[in-house]
């Protein structure tokens, strides 16, 4: 057992504050077991992460993917196995596939503009808190066909952003969101529309519609799955553009380069640090003897800095080709919302650049990485 | 070995040697052909490995499953000769097959 793994904890604040040195050591040692979380295995390299993600027979997400777990209900469709998982994806893919998401683009742009307008009304403002954080919630609410209001935003924030620092409040907020969906279901069942809640309510899985509890698990996860990740990426890329004015200038002059900048931000900042699996049988993986039921997490951010896959991995380079990062995971569980997230991030950046070309960090702006990503107060020039 | 010709929407052409029995998406991504994104790594679950196949070769390829057909409807501008590259196994007789790459994958 290698020493670096033994004490490693992916939630430890020293690691979160400065992950790169840990990543390097972990990758050099390869997959190994920690003393934490009942002997959690950490899977650090690009090749190992990819191998585990593709091995759905050997490793299952159905017994939980987060350590510690977010709550005691399954996150669907993520925490399920084939053939059920295949049916779930099939049900949802139409709404999240490239073409369907492109149809949402005008709505996303309108939403971004109106958030920016509101933000202007109350200076000073923070593009992170007053814009980046609100956009993904506003958009997914529209897709789910539910009302986006301040109370709701608060519940979502508490359940997503405070789940580690304030587990009790987060839990209460999660319950409130579940209750909100529970109250809305009878009416939606009677009057289904073109929204995701109606889709989940009316779709047949294994030949019949799903019971209410399972429908609620879908509603909750579809709501929260992408919020902090998308927000984090928007903030991180805005921050990168504020500290690298050449990059910003290039994206203003060549908006066609924005999608490449979005991909590189996903690789470079990798908002999802770790998601896990359980071994379905005794197995040797990457030379390690894993027992049936052992938990292992794939370190996506670590794999995205693997020099075996990426040249100069610690450089932010939007011309990188190919850029086959695993920020969205890979394999059958690869992020269902990835196209949506890409479009949201790109539009969020485009709209800021239209209004604030040449934006900079405000004097004394705090740029710390916490659950929310870098905090950025922006000064327009 | 058969050679496959990949043509981007811009007209740029790439000729690649392919071993019979190999996967079209793997051939394309290993040769770093631009425009075949293949996000999910071959799981028929992302529709970003969409290609148009030379009509003359359509019948010589591995069959299209109903899942692939459904995914193709979710891609941009699907045509009767559309396939998801990750679901295509190439045979011996594909020399000079032309594969056109759509303008966009997502
Ligand atoms: C930058 C933004 C995002 C990042 C980095 C991200 C990352 C990820 C990752 C790494 C996984 C893989 C899970 C695994 O292998 O176990 C995943 C799954 C998933 N994501 Fe995202 N995500 C983002 C945005 C979104 C959005 C906007 C949605 C919208 C609903 C979403 C919905 C989902 C769902 C439903 C799954 C489960 C897929 C499955 O198991 O089949 N994500 N995401
Ligand atoms: S690689 Fe995802 S569908 Fe072909």
Short mmCIF file of C-alpha atoms in Angstrom, two decimals, chain A residues 31-32 40-61 275-280 283-286 288 290 294-300 330-333:
data_model
loop_
_atom_site.label_atom_id
_atom_site.label_comp_id
_atom_site.label_asym_id
_atom_site.label_seq_id
_atom_site.Cartn_x
_atom_site.Cartn_y
_atom_site.Cartn_z
CA UNK A 31 -4.61 3.17 -7.82
CA UNK A 32 -4.31 2.61 -4.07
CA UNK A 40 -11.83 3.74 -0.01
CA UNK A 41 -9.76 3.06 -3.14
CA UNK A 42 -8.56 6.09 -5.11
CA UNK A 43 -8.23 5.80 -8.89
CA UNK A 44 -6.00 8.61 -10.16
CA UNK A 45 -4.69 8.14 -13.70
CA UNK A 46 -6.45 8.83 -16.98
CA UNK A 47 -6.09 5.22 -18.12
CA UNK A 48 -7.38 3.81 -14.82
CA UNK A 49 -10.34 6.21 -14.58
CA UNK A 50 -11.35 5.34 -18.12
CA UNK A 51 -10.99 1.62 -17.46
CA UNK A 52 -13.15 1.74 -14.34
CA UNK A 53 -15.84 3.92 -15.94
CA UNK A 54 -16.20 1.51 -18.84
CA UNK A 55 -16.26 -1.61 -16.68
CA UNK A 56 -19.95 -1.69 -15.77
CA UNK A 57 -19.90 -5.42 -14.98
CA UNK A 58 -17.14 -5.08 -12.42
CA UNK A 59 -18.08 -1.73 -10.87
CA UNK A 60 -21.54 -0.40 -10.04
CA UNK A 61 -22.71 3.08 -8.98
CA UNK A 275 -17.41 9.98 -8.05
CA UNK A 276 -17.42 6.38 -7.01
CA UNK A 277 -18.41 2.81 -7.67
CA UNK A 278 -18.53 -0.44 -5.69
CA UNK A 279 -16.84 -3.61 -6.86
CA UNK A 280 -19.48 -6.19 -7.79
CA UNK A 283 -11.40 -8.35 -8.73
CA UNK A 284 -7.87 -7.27 -9.51
CA UNK A 285 -7.94 -3.72 -10.78
CA UNK A 286 -4.79 -1.85 -11.84
CA UNK A 288 -4.83 -3.97 -6.75
CA UNK A 290 -10.29 -5.33 -4.58
CA UNK A 294 -15.14 -2.31 -1.84
CA UNK A 295 -15.71 1.31 -2.78
CA UNK A 296 -13.49 3.16 -5.23
CA UNK A 297 -13.60 6.72 -6.51
CA UNK A 298 -12.44 7.97 -9.86
CA UNK A 299 -10.49 11.23 -9.52
CA UNK A 300 -11.60 13.06 -12.65
CA UNK A 330 -16.79 8.68 -19.60
CA UNK A 331 -18.66 5.53 -20.55
CA UNK A 332 -22.34 4.69 -20.04
CA UNK A 333 -22.79 7.10 -17.09
#
